[in-house]
Coordinates of C-alpha atoms in Angstrom, one line a residue:
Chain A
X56 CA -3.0 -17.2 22.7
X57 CA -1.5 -14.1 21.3
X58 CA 1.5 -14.8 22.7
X59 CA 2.0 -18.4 22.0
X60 CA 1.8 -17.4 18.5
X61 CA 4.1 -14.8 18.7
X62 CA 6.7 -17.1 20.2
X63 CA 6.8 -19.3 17.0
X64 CA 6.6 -15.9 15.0
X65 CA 10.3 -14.6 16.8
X66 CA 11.5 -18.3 16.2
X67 CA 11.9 -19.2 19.6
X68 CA 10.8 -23.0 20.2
X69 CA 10.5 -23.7 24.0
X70 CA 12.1 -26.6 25.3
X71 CA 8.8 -28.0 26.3
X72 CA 6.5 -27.0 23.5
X73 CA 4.3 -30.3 23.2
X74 CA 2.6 -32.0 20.2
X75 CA -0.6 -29.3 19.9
X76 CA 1.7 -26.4 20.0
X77 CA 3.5 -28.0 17.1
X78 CA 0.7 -29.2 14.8
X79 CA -1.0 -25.1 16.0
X80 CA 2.4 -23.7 15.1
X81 CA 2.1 -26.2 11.5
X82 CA -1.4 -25.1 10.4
X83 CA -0.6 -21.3 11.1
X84 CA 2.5 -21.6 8.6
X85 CA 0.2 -23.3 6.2
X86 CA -2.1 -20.8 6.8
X87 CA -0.1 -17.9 6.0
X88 CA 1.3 -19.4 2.9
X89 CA -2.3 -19.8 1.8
X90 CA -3.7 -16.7 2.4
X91 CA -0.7 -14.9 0.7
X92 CA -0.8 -16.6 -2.3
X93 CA -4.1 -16.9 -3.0
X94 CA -5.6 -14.0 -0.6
X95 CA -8.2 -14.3 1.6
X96 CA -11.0 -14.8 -0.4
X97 CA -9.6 -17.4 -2.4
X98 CA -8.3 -19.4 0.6
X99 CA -10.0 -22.4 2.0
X100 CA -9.7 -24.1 5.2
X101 CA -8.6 -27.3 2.7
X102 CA -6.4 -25.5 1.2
X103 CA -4.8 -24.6 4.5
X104 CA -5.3 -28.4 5.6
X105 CA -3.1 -29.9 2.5
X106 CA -0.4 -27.6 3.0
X107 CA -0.2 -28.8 6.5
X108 CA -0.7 -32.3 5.6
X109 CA -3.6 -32.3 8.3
X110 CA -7.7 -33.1 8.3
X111 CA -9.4 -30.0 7.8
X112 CA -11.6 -31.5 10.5
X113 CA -8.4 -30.9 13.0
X114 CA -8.0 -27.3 11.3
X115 CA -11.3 -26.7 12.8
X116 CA -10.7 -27.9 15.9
X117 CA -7.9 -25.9 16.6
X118 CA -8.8 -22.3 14.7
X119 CA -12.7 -22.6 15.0
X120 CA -13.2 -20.3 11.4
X121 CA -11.3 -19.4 8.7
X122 CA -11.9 -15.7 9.6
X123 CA -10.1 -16.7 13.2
X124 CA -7.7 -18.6 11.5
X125 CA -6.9 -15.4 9.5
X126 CA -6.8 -13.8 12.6
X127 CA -4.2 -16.0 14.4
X128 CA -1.8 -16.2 11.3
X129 CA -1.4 -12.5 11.1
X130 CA -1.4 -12.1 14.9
X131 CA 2.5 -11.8 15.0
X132 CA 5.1 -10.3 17.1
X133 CA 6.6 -7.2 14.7
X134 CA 9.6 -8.2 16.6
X135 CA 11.1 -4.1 16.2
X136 CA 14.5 -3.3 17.7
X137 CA 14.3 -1.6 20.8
X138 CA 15.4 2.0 19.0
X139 CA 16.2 3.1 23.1
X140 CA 19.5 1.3 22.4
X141 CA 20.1 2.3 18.9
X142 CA 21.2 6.1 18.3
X143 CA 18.7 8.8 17.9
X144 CA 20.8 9.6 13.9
X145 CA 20.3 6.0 13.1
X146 CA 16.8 5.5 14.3
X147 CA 15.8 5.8 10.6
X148 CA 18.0 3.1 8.7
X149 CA 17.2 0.6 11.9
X150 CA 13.6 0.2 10.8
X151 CA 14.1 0.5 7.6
X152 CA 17.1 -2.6 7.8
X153 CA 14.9 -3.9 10.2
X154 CA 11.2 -4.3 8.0
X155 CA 13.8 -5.2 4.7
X156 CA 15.6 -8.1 6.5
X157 CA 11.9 -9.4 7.7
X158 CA 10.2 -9.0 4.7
X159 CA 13.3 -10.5 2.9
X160 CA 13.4 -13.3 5.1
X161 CA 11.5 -16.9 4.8
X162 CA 8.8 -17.5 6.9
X163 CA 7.6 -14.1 8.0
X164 CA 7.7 -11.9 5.3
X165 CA 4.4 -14.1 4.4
X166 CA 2.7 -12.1 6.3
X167 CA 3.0 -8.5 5.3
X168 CA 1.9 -9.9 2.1
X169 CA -1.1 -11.3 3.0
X170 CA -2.7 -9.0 5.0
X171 CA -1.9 -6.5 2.3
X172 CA -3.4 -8.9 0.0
X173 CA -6.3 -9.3 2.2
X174 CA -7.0 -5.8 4.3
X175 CA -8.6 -4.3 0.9
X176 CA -11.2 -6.4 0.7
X177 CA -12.0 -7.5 4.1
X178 CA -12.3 -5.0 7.4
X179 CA -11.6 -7.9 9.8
X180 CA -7.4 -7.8 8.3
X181 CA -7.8 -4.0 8.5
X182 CA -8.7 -4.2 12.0
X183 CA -5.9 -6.7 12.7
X184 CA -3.1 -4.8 10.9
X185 CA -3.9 -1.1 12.9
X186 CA -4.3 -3.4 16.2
X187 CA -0.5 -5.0 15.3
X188 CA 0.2 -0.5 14.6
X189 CA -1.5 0.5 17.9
X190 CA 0.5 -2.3 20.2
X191 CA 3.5 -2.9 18.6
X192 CA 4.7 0.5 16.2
X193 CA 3.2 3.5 18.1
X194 CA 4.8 2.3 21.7
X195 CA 8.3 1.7 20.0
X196 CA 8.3 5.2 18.4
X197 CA 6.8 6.5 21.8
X198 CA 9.9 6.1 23.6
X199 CA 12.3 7.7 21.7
X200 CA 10.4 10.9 20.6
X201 CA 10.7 14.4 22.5
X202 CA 6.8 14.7 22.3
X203 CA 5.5 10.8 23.1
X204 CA 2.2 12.6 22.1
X205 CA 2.7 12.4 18.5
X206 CA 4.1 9.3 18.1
X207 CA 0.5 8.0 16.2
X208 CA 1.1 10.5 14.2
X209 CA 4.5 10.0 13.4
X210 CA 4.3 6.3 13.7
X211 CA 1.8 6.9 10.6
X212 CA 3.9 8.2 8.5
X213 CA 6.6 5.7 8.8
X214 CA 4.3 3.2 8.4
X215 CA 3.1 4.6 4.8
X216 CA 6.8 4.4 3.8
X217 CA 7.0 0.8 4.6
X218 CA 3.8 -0.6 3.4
X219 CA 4.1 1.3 0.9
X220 CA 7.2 0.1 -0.3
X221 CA 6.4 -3.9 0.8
X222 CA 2.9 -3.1 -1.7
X223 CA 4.9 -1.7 -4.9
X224 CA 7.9 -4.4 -4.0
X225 CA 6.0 -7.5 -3.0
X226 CA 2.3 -6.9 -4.5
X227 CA 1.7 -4.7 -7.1
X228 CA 5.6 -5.9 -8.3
X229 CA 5.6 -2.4 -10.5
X230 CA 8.1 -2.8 -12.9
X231 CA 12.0 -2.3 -11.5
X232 CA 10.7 -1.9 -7.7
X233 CA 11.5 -6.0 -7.3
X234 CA 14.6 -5.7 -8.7
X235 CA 15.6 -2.4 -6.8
X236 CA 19.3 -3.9 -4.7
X237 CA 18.3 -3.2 -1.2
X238 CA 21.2 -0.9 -0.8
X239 CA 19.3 1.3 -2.6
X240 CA 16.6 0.7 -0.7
X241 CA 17.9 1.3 2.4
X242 CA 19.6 5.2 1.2
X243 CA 15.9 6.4 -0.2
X244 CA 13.7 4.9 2.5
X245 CA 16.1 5.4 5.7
X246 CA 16.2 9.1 5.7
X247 CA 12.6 9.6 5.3
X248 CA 11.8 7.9 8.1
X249 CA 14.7 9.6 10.3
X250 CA 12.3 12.6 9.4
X251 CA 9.0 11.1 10.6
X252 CA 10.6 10.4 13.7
X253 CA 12.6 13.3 14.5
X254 CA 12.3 16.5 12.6
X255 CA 9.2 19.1 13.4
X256 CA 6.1 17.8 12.0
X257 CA 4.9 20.0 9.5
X258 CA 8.2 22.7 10.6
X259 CA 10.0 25.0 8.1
X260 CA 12.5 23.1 5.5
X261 CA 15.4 24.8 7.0
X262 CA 14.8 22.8 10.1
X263 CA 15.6 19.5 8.3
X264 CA 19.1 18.6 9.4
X265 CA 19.6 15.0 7.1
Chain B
X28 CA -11.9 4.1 -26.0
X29 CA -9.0 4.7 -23.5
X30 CA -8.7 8.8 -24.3
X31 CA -12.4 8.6 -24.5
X32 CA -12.6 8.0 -20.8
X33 CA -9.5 10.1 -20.2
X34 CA -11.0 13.3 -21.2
X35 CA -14.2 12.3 -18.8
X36 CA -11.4 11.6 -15.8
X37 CA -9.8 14.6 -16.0
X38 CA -13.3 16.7 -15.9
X39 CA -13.2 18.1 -19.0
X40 CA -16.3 17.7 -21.0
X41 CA -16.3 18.5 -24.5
X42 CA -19.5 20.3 -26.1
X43 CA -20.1 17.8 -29.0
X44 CA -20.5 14.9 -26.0
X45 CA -23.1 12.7 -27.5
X46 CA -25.5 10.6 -25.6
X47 CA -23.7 7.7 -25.7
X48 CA -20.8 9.4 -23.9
X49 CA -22.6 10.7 -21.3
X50 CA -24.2 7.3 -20.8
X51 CA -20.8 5.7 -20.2
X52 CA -19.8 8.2 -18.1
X53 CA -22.2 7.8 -16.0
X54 CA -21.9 4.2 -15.8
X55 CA -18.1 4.7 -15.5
X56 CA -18.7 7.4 -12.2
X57 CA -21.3 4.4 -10.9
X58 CA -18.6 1.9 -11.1
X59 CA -15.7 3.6 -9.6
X60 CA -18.1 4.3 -6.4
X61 CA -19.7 0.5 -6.5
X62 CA -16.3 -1.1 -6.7
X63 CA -14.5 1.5 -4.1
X64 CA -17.0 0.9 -1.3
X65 CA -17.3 -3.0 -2.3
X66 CA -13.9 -4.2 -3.5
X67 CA -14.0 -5.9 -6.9
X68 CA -15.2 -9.4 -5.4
X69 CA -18.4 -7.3 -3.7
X70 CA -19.5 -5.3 -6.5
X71 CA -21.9 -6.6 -9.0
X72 CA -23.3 -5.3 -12.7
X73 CA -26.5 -5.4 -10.9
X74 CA -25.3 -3.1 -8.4
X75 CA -23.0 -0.6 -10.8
X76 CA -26.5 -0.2 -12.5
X77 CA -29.0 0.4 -9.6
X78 CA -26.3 3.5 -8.9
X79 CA -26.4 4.8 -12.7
X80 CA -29.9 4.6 -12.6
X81 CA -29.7 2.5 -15.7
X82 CA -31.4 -1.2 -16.5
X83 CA -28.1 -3.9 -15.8
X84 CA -28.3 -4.9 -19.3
X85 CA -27.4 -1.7 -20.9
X86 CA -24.3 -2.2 -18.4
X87 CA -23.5 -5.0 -20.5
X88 CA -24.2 -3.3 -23.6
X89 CA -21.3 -0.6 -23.3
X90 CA -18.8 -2.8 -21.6
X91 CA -19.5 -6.3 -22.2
X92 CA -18.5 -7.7 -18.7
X93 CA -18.1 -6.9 -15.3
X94 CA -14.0 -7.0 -16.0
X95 CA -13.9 -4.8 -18.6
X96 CA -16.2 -2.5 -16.3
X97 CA -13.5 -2.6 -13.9
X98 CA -10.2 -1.9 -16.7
X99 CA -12.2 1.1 -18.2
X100 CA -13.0 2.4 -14.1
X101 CA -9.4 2.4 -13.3
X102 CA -8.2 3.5 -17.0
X103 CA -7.7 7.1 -16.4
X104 CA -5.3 10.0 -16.6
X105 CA -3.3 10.7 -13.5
X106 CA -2.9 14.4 -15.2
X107 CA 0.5 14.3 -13.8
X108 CA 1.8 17.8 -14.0
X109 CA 4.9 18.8 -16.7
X110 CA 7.6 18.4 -14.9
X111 CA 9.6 20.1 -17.2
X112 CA 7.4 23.3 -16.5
X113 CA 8.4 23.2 -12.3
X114 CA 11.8 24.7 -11.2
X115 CA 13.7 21.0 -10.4
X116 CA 13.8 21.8 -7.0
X117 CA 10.1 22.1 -6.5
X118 CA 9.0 18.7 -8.1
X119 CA 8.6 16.8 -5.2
X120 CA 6.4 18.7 -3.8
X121 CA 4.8 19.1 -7.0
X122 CA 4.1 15.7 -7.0
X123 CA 2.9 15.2 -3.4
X124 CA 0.5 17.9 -3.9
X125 CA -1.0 16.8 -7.0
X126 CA -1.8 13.2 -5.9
X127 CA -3.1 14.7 -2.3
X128 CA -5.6 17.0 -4.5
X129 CA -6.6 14.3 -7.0
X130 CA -7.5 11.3 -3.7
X131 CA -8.9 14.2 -1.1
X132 CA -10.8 15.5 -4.3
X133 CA -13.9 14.7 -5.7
X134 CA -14.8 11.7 -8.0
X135 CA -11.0 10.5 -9.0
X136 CA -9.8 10.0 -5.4
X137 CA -12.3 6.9 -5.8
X138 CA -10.1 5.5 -8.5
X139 CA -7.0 5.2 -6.1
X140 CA -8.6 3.7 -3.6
X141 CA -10.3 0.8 -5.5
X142 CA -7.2 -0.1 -6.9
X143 CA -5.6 -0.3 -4.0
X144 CA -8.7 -2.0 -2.5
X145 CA -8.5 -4.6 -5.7
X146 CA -4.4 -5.0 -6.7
X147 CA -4.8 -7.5 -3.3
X148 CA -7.0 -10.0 -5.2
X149 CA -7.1 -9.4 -8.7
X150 CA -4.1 -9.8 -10.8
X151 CA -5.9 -7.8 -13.8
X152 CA -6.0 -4.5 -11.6
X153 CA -2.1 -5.6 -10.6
X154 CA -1.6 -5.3 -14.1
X155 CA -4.0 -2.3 -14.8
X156 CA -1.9 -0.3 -12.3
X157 CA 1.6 -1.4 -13.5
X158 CA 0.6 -0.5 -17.1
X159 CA -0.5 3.2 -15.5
X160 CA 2.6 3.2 -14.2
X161 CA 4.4 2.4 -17.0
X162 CA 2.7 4.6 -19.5
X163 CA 1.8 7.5 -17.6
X164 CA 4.2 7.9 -14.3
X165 CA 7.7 6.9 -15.6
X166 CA 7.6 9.2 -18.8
X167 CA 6.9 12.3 -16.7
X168 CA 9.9 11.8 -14.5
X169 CA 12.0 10.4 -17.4
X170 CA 12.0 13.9 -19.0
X171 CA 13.4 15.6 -16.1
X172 CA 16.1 13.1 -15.0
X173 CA 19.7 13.2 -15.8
X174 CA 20.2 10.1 -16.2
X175 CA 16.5 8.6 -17.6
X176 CA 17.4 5.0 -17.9
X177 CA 17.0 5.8 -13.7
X178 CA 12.9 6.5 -14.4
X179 CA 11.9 2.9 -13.5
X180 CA 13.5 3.0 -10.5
X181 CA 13.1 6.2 -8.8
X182 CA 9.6 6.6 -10.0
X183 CA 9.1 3.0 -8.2
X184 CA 10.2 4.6 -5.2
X185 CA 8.0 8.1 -5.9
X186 CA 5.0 5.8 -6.2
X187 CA 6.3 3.7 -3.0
X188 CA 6.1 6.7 -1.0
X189 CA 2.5 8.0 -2.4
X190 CA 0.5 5.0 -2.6
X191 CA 1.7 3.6 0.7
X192 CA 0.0 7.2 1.9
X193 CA -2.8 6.2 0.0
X194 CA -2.8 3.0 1.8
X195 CA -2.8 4.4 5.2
X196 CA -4.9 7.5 4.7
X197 CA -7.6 6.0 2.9
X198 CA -7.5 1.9 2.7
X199 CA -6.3 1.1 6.3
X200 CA -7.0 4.4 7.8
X201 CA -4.2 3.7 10.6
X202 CA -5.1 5.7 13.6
X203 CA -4.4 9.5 12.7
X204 CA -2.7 8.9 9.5
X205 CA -6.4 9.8 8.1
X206 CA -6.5 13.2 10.6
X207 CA -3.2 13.8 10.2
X208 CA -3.2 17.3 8.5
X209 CA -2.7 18.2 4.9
X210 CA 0.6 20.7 5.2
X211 CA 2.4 18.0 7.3
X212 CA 2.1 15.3 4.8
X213 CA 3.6 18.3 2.0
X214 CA 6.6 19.2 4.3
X215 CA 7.2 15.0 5.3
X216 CA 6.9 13.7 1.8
X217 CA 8.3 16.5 -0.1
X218 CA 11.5 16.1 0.7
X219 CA 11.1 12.2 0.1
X220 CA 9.7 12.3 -3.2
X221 CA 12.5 15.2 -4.0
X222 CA 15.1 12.8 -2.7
X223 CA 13.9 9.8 -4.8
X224 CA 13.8 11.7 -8.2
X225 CA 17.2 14.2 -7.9
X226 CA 19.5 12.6 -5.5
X227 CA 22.4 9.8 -6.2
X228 CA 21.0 6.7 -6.3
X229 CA 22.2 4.6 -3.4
X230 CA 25.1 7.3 -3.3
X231 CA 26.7 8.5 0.1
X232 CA 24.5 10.3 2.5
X233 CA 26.4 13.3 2.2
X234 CA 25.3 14.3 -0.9
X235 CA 21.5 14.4 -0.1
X236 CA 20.8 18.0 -0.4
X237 CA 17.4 18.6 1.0

């Protein structure tokens, strides 16, 4: 199922994607705009049904649970460049351009939001979001890194950066962080994260060559 | 009643601390743990209480609701250090330091971590935690800044850096972001946080110094 979902997440609609793919692929956008507006608590599986102009009956039917509802709306494809093709000096402003244009985007930006809306008060969005880490961040950083073995680690620190940044910009909205151009952005954020990726963790500060 | 609570969170007790003080202290230290392991939906007066070791209604009596429970928990002094008093060159790691001491000490690290576990859900601790930023993070790097109109922005991107740490280390707990080791989160974030408060903003990237 996974990957049917991630198929609509990336955009991509198959030629022969039929009528329950479709109304699936319509109660998951509802979903998501649900949850990150009004988080997961205050979601309903109504709510989610007059968003998608459906019966919540038929919500059930295709989800089961709100909780595996929640589950199947933030169960997306992170979609990461391939940073094998990319050069190693700009492996930093890639993700960085890269999480900005998502988050920036329609549609899927929804979801960074909502699981950070949701994974503070409820361990099954937790679970999700360092599942979407484990499969989809830690393997890309894997690749390009001189020791593969700590690409967790590295991968974690990255990852702060980012969230943080989609929290303070997108959550918490702290006063100018909104409003910060993304040019900006990308100059502060970009070479901190060519750093997590590529210069000694935990090294001397001579060694950083930005 | 704000420096009241202050001068409890920054461990300082003064000798003429009445019993009434110590009362809502303790109520105060109750709270920040019920509403750190619970989130704010999950804890209850009723709760807060059976940790103070104190009847529920004389929870009611100091603060009057469980809201205001919560806005006096998370009302606290960050005891930023004077920036003003640290060689310029030294104030990002400064800051990294001082928030990794505050969360991976005792009793205040509580405070970040129900925030972050409550911002999701709760637009009062959104507010709560903009208004500590406003009041208590942007004037400490204002002083320091060339340019201090800049403090919104870079301290935006400061707090970015540290509470998406926060996030990761404490909230998510991402797979070895919580084992990752103390001196490699100083040497990775130093030079970020440095970065954010001295260099150009959105200038070229040959003028980053680090």
């Amino acid at each position: 199922m996974a990957h049917t979902v991630n198929r609509y997440d990336a955009g991509v609609r198959l030629p022969n994607t039929n009528r329950a793919d479709r109304t699936r692929a319509r109660i998951l956008d509802a979903a998501r705009t649900t949850f990150a507006s009004r988080g997961y608590h205050g979601a309903t599986i109504r709510a989610v049904a007059a968003v998608a102009h459906i019966d919540p009956a038929m919500v059930l039917h295709y989800f089961g649970s709100k909780s595996a509802l929640f589950a199947a709306a933030v169960d997306v494809d992170l979609g990461i460049p391939d940073l094998t093709a990319i050069s190693p000096s700009q492996h930093g402003e890639a993700l960085v351009r890269h999480f900005l244009d998502r988050w920036e985007g329609e549609a899927n930006g929804e979801v960074a939001m909502l699981l950070l809306r949701s994974v503070a008060d409820d361990e099954q969005a937790a679970e999700q979001t360092r599942r979407t880490f484990t499969d989809q961040v830690v393997p890309t950083i894997e690749c390009v890194l001189t020791h593969p073995s700590e690409a967790p680690v590295r991968a974690g620190i990255v990852m702060s950066y980012l969230l943080g940044l989609a929290l303070c910009r997108y959550v918490l909205q702290l006063p100018e962080v909104p409003a910060t151009p993304r040019h900006t952005l990308i100059e502060q954020f970009s070479p901190s994260v060519q750093r997590a990726l590529h210069e000694p963790l935990g090294g001397g500060a001579g060694t950083d060559r930005e």
